[in-house]
């Protein structure tokens, strides 16, 4: 039930700090260390390459998950869109492990790949929010998101839950492979949960941004570098699916290879700046688009901010920034849709689970 909330989407955005805490609890052993089913850890240890298969928002979570797994557990990861995988199958490694990420566990495109790889005899793990879902039943292993039912078509809490579970999987795998993880993930996810709370308490700031930048525009760009780019892709998907504004996410450095031609007077460009090593370069991209008339909105992270920034995110571990930088984008999309009188929870032409190919 959505209780006092006007929309499920807003309720689900607000539930994210709670979901973080639930995930931490569910994946902790008696001593407070992170723990995952030992068969899954064995499968992760055995794999020489991981193939993440997903669609939409879950695919965007996979892109960030690749960074977690490669940086912490040092296993190579490829991320594929499920609808493309069947006919674009890469040459597989000798000991592949397939990870299916799916909120609903019912996405037909992903299921088709699962059937295909099971026929080939490869192991598969499903990360899903729905116990007993098709993808969970048909895979060898399941990890649950513990996000509670997600009703709004636009996925919000499932995305951050997917990221948290992928980070935990990466950490546990790293330890099992003998790699030290140089930070305490339980503590850092706790910091993420508090940071999320401060963001969901700042709704007015995001409503203002939506009103100012998105009430009348035809299009909107999201730019970022490194993991900020992946969060930008998710921000763009969120905005287009519920507000019908043409939105695209771009890698900052790629703009000048074509997309910058689309910048006109007043084009909103939402830039994420959460990573120290690319802070100067993304700000350079903002200058380039501003010089061509764009209306930039910089969302940065504490410690990296400048006077020109529209919103400064509370500081979290640099690998975990997607868990919090996505929240302003979810809220900006929500208010943009609201201001444009769109049906927030049930956008046109879309279904919550896409059970046809
Ligand atoms: O249930 P799944 O995670 O497999 O769904 C995948 C996509 O259909 C889904 O993420 C879709 O892109 C959302 N509506 C995005 O908000």
GROMACS .gro file of C-alpha atoms and ligand atoms in nm:
model
  373
    1UNK     CA    1   0.000   0.000   0.000
    2UNK     CA    2   0.122   0.348  -0.071
    3UNK     CA    3  -0.025   0.491   0.250
    4UNK     CA    4   0.004   0.868   0.264
    5UNK     CA    5   0.225   0.884  -0.046
    6UNK     CA    6   0.075   1.024  -0.366
    7UNK     CA    7   0.272   0.771  -0.573
    8UNK     CA    8   0.444   0.438  -0.525
    9UNK     CA    9   0.753   0.579  -0.690
   10UNK     CA   10   0.799   0.842  -0.419
   11UNK     CA   11   0.738   0.586  -0.147
   12UNK     CA   12   0.991   0.349  -0.302
   13UNK     CA   13   1.250   0.626  -0.334
   14UNK     CA   14   1.203   0.702   0.035
   15UNK     CA   15   1.240   0.336   0.133
   16UNK     CA   16   1.598   0.318   0.009
   17UNK     CA   17   1.777   0.388   0.340
   18UNK     CA   18   1.567   0.118   0.507
   19UNK     CA   19   1.638  -0.127   0.226
   20UNK     CA   20   2.013  -0.065   0.268
   21UNK     CA   21   1.990  -0.151   0.636
   22UNK     CA   22   1.783  -0.461   0.563
   23UNK     CA   23   2.037  -0.581   0.307
   24UNK     CA   24   2.325  -0.532   0.550
   25UNK     CA   25   2.135  -0.732   0.814
   26UNK     CA   26   2.040  -1.010   0.575
   27UNK     CA   27   2.394  -1.059   0.450
   28UNK     CA   28   2.570  -1.052   0.788
   29UNK     CA   29   2.682  -1.354   0.987
   30UNK     CA   30   2.664  -1.382   1.368
   31UNK     CA   31   2.989  -1.186   1.406
   32UNK     CA   32   2.877  -0.904   1.178
   33UNK     CA   33   3.095  -1.005   0.883
   34UNK     CA   34   2.939  -1.012   0.536
   35UNK     CA   35   2.833  -1.358   0.432
   36UNK     CA   36   2.697  -1.521   0.117
   37UNK     CA   37   2.585  -1.877   0.054
   38UNK     CA   38   2.903  -2.086   0.032
   39UNK     CA   39   2.799  -2.252  -0.297
   40UNK     CA   40   2.775  -1.909  -0.459
   41UNK     CA   41   3.117  -1.814  -0.325
   42UNK     CA   42   3.259  -2.139  -0.466
   43UNK     CA   43   3.104  -2.065  -0.806
   44UNK     CA   44   3.245  -1.711  -0.801
   45UNK     CA   45   3.589  -1.845  -0.704
   46UNK     CA   46   3.587  -2.100  -0.982
   47UNK     CA   47   3.487  -1.858  -1.258
   48UNK     CA   48   3.758  -1.717  -1.484
   49UNK     CA   49   3.513  -1.459  -1.623
   50UNK     CA   50   3.171  -1.334  -1.523
   51UNK     CA   51   2.899  -1.246  -1.770
   52UNK     CA   52   2.631  -1.014  -1.635
   53UNK     CA   53   2.306  -1.027  -1.831
   54UNK     CA   54   2.024  -0.778  -1.772
   55UNK     CA   55   1.788  -0.520  -1.922
   56UNK     CA   56   1.703  -0.155  -1.853
   57UNK     CA   57   1.779  -0.036  -1.503
   58UNK     CA   58   1.914  -0.377  -1.404
   59UNK     CA   59   2.164  -0.349  -1.692
   60UNK     CA   60   2.274  -0.013  -1.556
   61UNK     CA   61   2.325  -0.175  -1.216
   62UNK     CA   62   2.534  -0.440  -1.391
   63UNK     CA   63   2.766  -0.175  -1.537
   64UNK     CA   64   2.842  -0.048  -1.187
   65UNK     CA   65   2.857  -0.406  -1.052
   66UNK     CA   66   3.134  -0.483  -1.302
   67UNK     CA   67   3.344  -0.210  -1.140
   68UNK     CA   68   3.279  -0.353  -0.794
   69UNK     CA   69   3.368  -0.709  -0.891
   70UNK     CA   70   3.672  -0.621  -1.100
   71UNK     CA   71   3.818  -0.377  -0.852
   72UNK     CA   72   3.756  -0.579  -0.539
   73UNK     CA   73   3.757  -0.944  -0.648
   74UNK     CA   74   3.979  -0.898  -0.958
   75UNK     CA   75   3.775  -1.127  -1.182
   76UNK     CA   76   3.708  -0.995  -1.536
   77UNK     CA   77   3.342  -0.909  -1.597
   78UNK     CA   78   3.145  -0.844  -1.914
   79UNK     CA   79   2.802  -0.679  -1.901
   80UNK     CA   80   2.549  -0.753  -2.174
   81UNK     CA   81   2.199  -0.641  -2.263
   82UNK     CA   82   1.991  -0.957  -2.252
   83UNK     CA   83   1.797  -0.892  -2.574
   84UNK     CA   84   2.125  -0.867  -2.769
   85UNK     CA   85   2.317  -1.151  -2.612
   86UNK     CA   86   2.158  -1.443  -2.799
   87UNK     CA   87   2.274  -1.336  -3.143
   88UNK     CA   88   2.577  -1.137  -3.033
   89UNK     CA   89   2.726  -1.396  -2.804
   90UNK     CA   90   3.091  -1.322  -2.733
   91UNK     CA   91   3.351  -1.596  -2.732
   92UNK     CA   92   3.308  -1.738  -2.386
   93UNK     CA   93   3.592  -1.807  -2.146
   94UNK     CA   94   3.670  -2.160  -2.028
   95UNK     CA   95   3.491  -2.128  -1.695
   96UNK     CA   96   3.222  -1.865  -1.729
   97UNK     CA   97   2.970  -1.778  -1.458
   98UNK     CA   98   2.652  -1.604  -1.567
   99UNK     CA   99   2.487  -1.351  -1.337
  100UNK     CA  100   2.132  -1.249  -1.425
  101UNK     CA  101   2.017  -0.925  -1.263
  102UNK     CA  102   1.641  -0.880  -1.267
  103UNK     CA  103   1.415  -0.704  -1.021
  104UNK     CA  104   1.111  -0.907  -1.126
  105UNK     CA  105   1.292  -1.226  -1.218
  106UNK     CA  106   1.049  -1.253  -1.509
  107UNK     CA  107   1.211  -1.057  -1.792
  108UNK     CA  108   1.167  -1.273  -2.102
  109UNK     CA  109   1.482  -1.148  -2.279
  110UNK     CA  110   1.694  -1.247  -1.981
  111UNK     CA  111   1.517  -1.579  -1.942
  112UNK     CA  112   1.592  -1.667  -2.301
  113UNK     CA  113   1.964  -1.621  -2.235
  114UNK     CA  114   1.938  -1.824  -1.916
  115UNK     CA  115   1.781  -2.115  -2.104
  116UNK     CA  116   2.052  -2.091  -2.369
  117UNK     CA  117   2.346  -2.089  -2.125
  118UNK     CA  118   2.198  -2.368  -1.914
  119UNK     CA  119   2.174  -2.579  -2.229
  120UNK     CA  120   2.542  -2.507  -2.283
  121UNK     CA  121   2.604  -2.637  -1.930
  122UNK     CA  122   2.721  -2.313  -1.768
  123UNK     CA  123   2.645  -2.213  -1.408
  124UNK     CA  124   2.406  -1.924  -1.345
  125UNK     CA  125   2.326  -1.699  -1.052
  126UNK     CA  126   2.015  -1.479  -1.043
  127UNK     CA  127   2.005  -1.157  -0.840
  128UNK     CA  128   1.637  -1.075  -0.798
  129UNK     CA  129   1.382  -0.912  -0.574
  130UNK     CA  130   1.127  -1.189  -0.616
  131UNK     CA  131   1.189  -1.526  -0.450
  132UNK     CA  132   1.050  -1.809  -0.659
  133UNK     CA  133   1.049  -1.602  -0.979
  134UNK     CA  134   1.123  -1.778  -1.307
  135UNK     CA  135   1.483  -1.659  -1.330
  136UNK     CA  136   1.543  -1.761  -0.972
  137UNK     CA  137   1.394  -2.107  -1.016
  138UNK     CA  138   1.580  -2.179  -1.336
  139UNK     CA  139   1.924  -2.060  -1.225
  140UNK     CA  140   2.157  -2.265  -1.005
  141UNK     CA  141   2.181  -1.996  -0.737
  142UNK     CA  142   1.984  -1.694  -0.618
  143UNK     CA  143   2.072  -1.380  -0.425
  144UNK     CA  144   1.777  -1.179  -0.301
  145UNK     CA  145   1.754  -0.800  -0.299
  146UNK     CA  146   1.531  -0.773   0.009
  147UNK     CA  147   1.391  -0.447  -0.129
  148UNK     CA  148   1.025  -0.531  -0.068
  149UNK     CA  149   0.771  -0.517  -0.352
  150UNK     CA  150   0.847  -0.255  -0.615
  151UNK     CA  151   0.519  -0.141  -0.771
  152UNK     CA  152   0.603   0.172  -0.971
  153UNK     CA  153   0.709   0.092  -1.326
  154UNK     CA  154   1.018   0.308  -1.283
  155UNK     CA  155   1.268   0.106  -1.085
  156UNK     CA  156   1.430   0.292  -0.794
  157UNK     CA  157   1.490   0.096  -0.476
  158UNK     CA  158   1.564  -0.220  -0.673
  159UNK     CA  159   1.854  -0.041  -0.847
  160UNK     CA  160   2.024   0.068  -0.525
  161UNK     CA  161   1.952  -0.275  -0.373
  162UNK     CA  162   2.114  -0.440  -0.676
  163UNK     CA  163   2.421  -0.222  -0.628
  164UNK     CA  164   2.444  -0.305  -0.258
  165UNK     CA  165   2.411  -0.680  -0.320
  166UNK     CA  166   2.668  -0.665  -0.601
  167UNK     CA  167   2.909  -0.480  -0.371
  168UNK     CA  168   2.860  -0.747  -0.104
  169UNK     CA  169   2.911  -1.024  -0.360
  170UNK     CA  170   3.231  -0.850  -0.476
  171UNK     CA  171   3.361  -0.813  -0.122
  172UNK     CA  172   3.293  -1.171  -0.017
  173UNK     CA  173   3.444  -1.301  -0.343
  174UNK     CA  174   3.751  -1.082  -0.296
  175UNK     CA  175   3.812  -1.225   0.050
  176UNK     CA  176   3.761  -1.582  -0.072
  177UNK     CA  177   4.018  -1.520  -0.345
  178UNK     CA  178   4.266  -1.389  -0.090
  179UNK     CA  179   4.243  -1.019  -0.182
  180UNK     CA  180   4.224  -0.767   0.098
  181UNK     CA  181   3.942  -0.514   0.066
  182UNK     CA  182   4.084  -0.189   0.193
  183UNK     CA  183   3.759  -0.062   0.342
  184UNK     CA  184   3.488  -0.188   0.575
  185UNK     CA  185   3.188  -0.242   0.347
  186UNK     CA  186   2.939  -0.286   0.632
  187UNK     CA  187   3.042   0.049   0.775
  188UNK     CA  188   3.045   0.217   0.434
  189UNK     CA  189   2.696   0.087   0.345
  190UNK     CA  190   2.577   0.224   0.679
  191UNK     CA  191   2.719   0.563   0.577
  192UNK     CA  192   2.541   0.525   0.242
  193UNK     CA  193   2.209   0.461   0.422
  194UNK     CA  194   2.246   0.782   0.627
  195UNK     CA  195   2.349   0.979   0.318
  196UNK     CA  196   2.039   0.845   0.139
  197UNK     CA  197   1.828   0.971   0.426
  198UNK     CA  198   1.969   1.319   0.401
  199UNK     CA  199   1.889   1.316   0.026
  200UNK     CA  200   1.533   1.195   0.066
  201UNK     CA  201   1.497   1.475   0.324
  202UNK     CA  202   1.608   1.730   0.061
  203UNK     CA  203   1.320   1.678  -0.180
  204UNK     CA  204   1.254   2.049  -0.222
  205UNK     CA  205   1.597   2.105  -0.374
  206UNK     CA  206   1.526   1.842  -0.639
  207UNK     CA  207   1.174   1.965  -0.702
  208UNK     CA  208   1.327   2.311  -0.764
  209UNK     CA  209   1.579   2.167  -1.009
  210UNK     CA  210   1.302   1.982  -1.194
  211UNK     CA  211   1.091   2.296  -1.212
  212UNK     CA  212   1.374   2.517  -1.326
  213UNK     CA  213   1.542   2.288  -1.578
  214UNK     CA  214   1.275   2.048  -1.699
  215UNK     CA  215   0.929   2.204  -1.701
  216UNK     CA  216   0.930   2.307  -2.065
  217UNK     CA  217   1.234   2.143  -2.224
  218UNK     CA  218   1.220   1.896  -2.511
  219UNK     CA  219   1.537   1.715  -2.416
  220UNK     CA  220   1.797   1.673  -2.145
  221UNK     CA  221   2.149   1.531  -2.126
  222UNK     CA  222   2.321   1.356  -1.840
  223UNK     CA  223   2.697   1.354  -1.842
  224UNK     CA  224   2.959   1.192  -1.623
  225UNK     CA  225   3.289   1.009  -1.640
  226UNK     CA  226   3.372   0.667  -1.497
  227UNK     CA  227   3.095   0.536  -1.275
  228UNK     CA  228   2.919   0.873  -1.295
  229UNK     CA  229   2.859   0.798  -1.664
  230UNK     CA  230   2.672   0.479  -1.574
  231UNK     CA  231   2.457   0.664  -1.322
  232UNK     CA  232   2.387   0.922  -1.593
  233UNK     CA  233   2.254   0.643  -1.816
  234UNK     CA  234   2.018   0.544  -1.538
  235UNK     CA  235   1.914   0.906  -1.477
  236UNK     CA  236   1.831   0.943  -1.846
  237UNK     CA  237   1.626   0.623  -1.854
  238UNK     CA  238   1.433   0.732  -1.545
  239UNK     CA  239   1.359   1.074  -1.690
  240UNK     CA  240   1.250   0.951  -2.032
  241UNK     CA  241   1.029   0.670  -1.911
  242UNK     CA  242   0.819   0.877  -1.674
  243UNK     CA  243   0.835   1.236  -1.808
  244UNK     CA  244   0.864   1.156  -2.183
  245UNK     CA  245   1.147   1.409  -2.213
  246UNK     CA  246   1.402   1.287  -2.464
  247UNK     CA  247   1.697   1.218  -2.238
  248UNK     CA  248   2.038   1.066  -2.304
  249UNK     CA  249   2.333   0.979  -2.085
  250UNK     CA  250   2.681   1.039  -2.222
  251UNK     CA  251   3.039   0.990  -2.121
  252UNK     CA  252   3.174   1.342  -2.080
  253UNK     CA  253   3.465   1.280  -2.316
  254UNK     CA  254   3.236   1.149  -2.589
  255UNK     CA  255   3.036   1.472  -2.622
  256UNK     CA  256   3.275   1.635  -2.863
  257UNK     CA  257   3.255   1.332  -3.091
  258UNK     CA  258   2.906   1.423  -3.201
  259UNK     CA  259   2.652   1.485  -2.931
  260UNK     CA  260   2.762   1.839  -2.855
  261UNK     CA  261   2.599   1.933  -3.187
  262UNK     CA  262   2.263   1.887  -3.012
  263UNK     CA  263   2.330   2.153  -2.750
  264UNK     CA  264   2.115   2.460  -2.803
  265UNK     CA  265   2.033   2.767  -2.601
  266UNK     CA  266   1.887   2.644  -2.273
  267UNK     CA  267   1.942   2.267  -2.320
  268UNK     CA  268   1.957   2.119  -1.970
  269UNK     CA  269   2.276   1.922  -1.901
  270UNK     CA  270   2.290   1.743  -1.568
  271UNK     CA  271   2.651   1.665  -1.479
  272UNK     CA  272   2.765   1.430  -1.206
  273UNK     CA  273   3.099   1.503  -1.041
  274UNK     CA  274   3.161   1.247  -0.765
  275UNK     CA  275   3.503   1.115  -0.869
  276UNK     CA  276   3.820   1.298  -0.775
  277UNK     CA  277   4.030   1.171  -1.067
  278UNK     CA  278   3.788   1.304  -1.332
  279UNK     CA  279   3.657   1.608  -1.146
  280UNK     CA  280   3.852   1.856  -1.357
  281UNK     CA  281   3.771   1.686  -1.686
  282UNK     CA  282   3.395   1.668  -1.624
  283UNK     CA  283   3.398   2.033  -1.525
  284UNK     CA  284   3.580   2.101  -1.852
  285UNK     CA  285   3.291   1.930  -2.035
  286UNK     CA  286   3.043   2.146  -1.846
  287UNK     CA  287   3.230   2.457  -1.965
  288UNK     CA  288   3.220   2.329  -2.325
  289UNK     CA  289   2.842   2.281  -2.321
  290UNK     CA  290   2.780   2.604  -2.130
  291UNK     CA  291   2.980   2.795  -2.392
  292UNK     CA  292   2.730   2.662  -2.649
  293UNK     CA  293   2.428   2.782  -2.454
  294UNK     CA  294   2.349   2.479  -2.234
  295UNK     CA  295   2.194   2.521  -1.894
  296UNK     CA  296   2.421   2.308  -1.673
  297UNK     CA  297   2.320   2.158  -1.340
  298UNK     CA  298   2.620   2.015  -1.157
  299UNK     CA  299   2.566   1.761  -0.882
  300UNK     CA  300   2.897   1.704  -0.706
  301UNK     CA  301   3.024   1.531  -0.396
  302UNK     CA  302   3.140   1.689  -0.075
  303UNK     CA  303   3.510   1.758  -0.099
  304UNK     CA  304   3.496   1.808  -0.477
  305UNK     CA  305   3.246   2.091  -0.491
  306UNK     CA  306   3.286   2.440  -0.637
  307UNK     CA  307   3.066   2.750  -0.614
  308UNK     CA  308   2.897   2.672  -0.946
  309UNK     CA  309   2.744   2.344  -0.820
  310UNK     CA  310   2.371   2.313  -0.784
  311UNK     CA  311   2.375   2.035  -0.527
  312UNK     CA  312   2.650   1.880  -0.317
  313UNK     CA  313   2.604   1.516  -0.216
  314UNK     CA  314   2.715   1.394   0.127
  315UNK     CA  315   3.044   1.209   0.111
  316UNK     CA  316   3.048   0.831   0.078
  317UNK     CA  317   3.322   0.587  -0.028
  318UNK     CA  318   3.428   0.670  -0.385
  319UNK     CA  319   3.327   0.327  -0.520
  320UNK     CA  320   2.979   0.350  -0.368
  321UNK     CA  321   2.879   0.693  -0.500
  322UNK     CA  322   2.625   0.548  -0.752
  323UNK     CA  323   2.413   0.435  -0.457
  324UNK     CA  324   2.355   0.794  -0.360
  325UNK     CA  325   2.411   1.001  -0.676
  326UNK     CA  326   2.117   0.822  -0.838
  327UNK     CA  327   1.872   0.951  -0.575
  328UNK     CA  328   1.871   1.314  -0.693
  329UNK     CA  329   1.818   1.183  -1.047
  330UNK     CA  330   1.525   0.967  -0.935
  331UNK     CA  331   1.368   1.261  -0.753
  332UNK     CA  332   1.433   1.508  -1.035
  333UNK     CA  333   1.262   1.265  -1.277
  334UNK     CA  334   0.974   1.217  -1.038
  335UNK     CA  335   0.909   1.592  -1.004
  336UNK     CA  336   0.962   1.654  -1.376
  337UNK     CA  337   0.693   1.395  -1.451
  338UNK     CA  338   0.466   1.545  -1.189
  339UNK     CA  339   0.508   1.899  -1.322
  340UNK     CA  340   0.432   1.775  -1.671
  341UNK     CA  341   0.117   1.595  -1.555
  342UNK     CA  342   0.240   1.250  -1.644
  343UNK     CA  343   0.118   0.928  -1.490
  344UNK     CA  344   0.421   0.872  -1.265
  345UNK     CA  345   0.357   0.514  -1.156
  346UNK     CA  346   0.218   0.384  -1.484
  347UNK     CA  347   0.391   0.556  -1.774
  348UNK     CA  348   0.246   0.505  -2.120
  349UNK     CA  349   0.347   0.202  -2.327
  350UNK     CA  350   0.534   0.035  -2.041
  351UNK     CA  351   0.476  -0.268  -1.818
  352UNK     CA  352   0.641  -0.344  -1.485
  353UNK     CA  353   0.773  -0.678  -1.601
  354UNK     CA  354   0.843  -0.734  -1.964
  355UNK     CA  355   0.745  -1.094  -2.014
  356UNK     CA  356   0.751  -1.090  -2.394
  357UNK     CA  357   1.064  -1.088  -2.611
  358LIG     O1  358   1.257  -0.686  -1.376
  358LIG     P1  359   1.382  -0.648  -1.449
  358LIG     O2  360   1.484  -0.587  -1.358
  358LIG     O3  361   1.440  -0.763  -1.526
  358LIG     O4  362   1.337  -0.538  -1.552
  358LIG     C1  363   1.426  -0.486  -1.644
  358LIG     C2  364   1.371  -0.362  -1.708
  358LIG     O5  365   1.252  -0.389  -1.777
  358LIG     C3  366   1.345  -0.252  -1.606
  358LIG     O6  367   1.458  -0.223  -1.530
  358LIG     C4  368   1.298  -0.123  -1.674
  358LIG     O7  369   1.402  -0.069  -1.751
  358LIG     C5  370   1.247  -0.024  -1.570
  358LIG     N1  371   1.114   0.018  -1.602
  358LIG     C6  372   1.334   0.097  -1.555
  358LIG     O8  373   1.287   0.186  -1.460
   0.00000   0.00000   0.00000
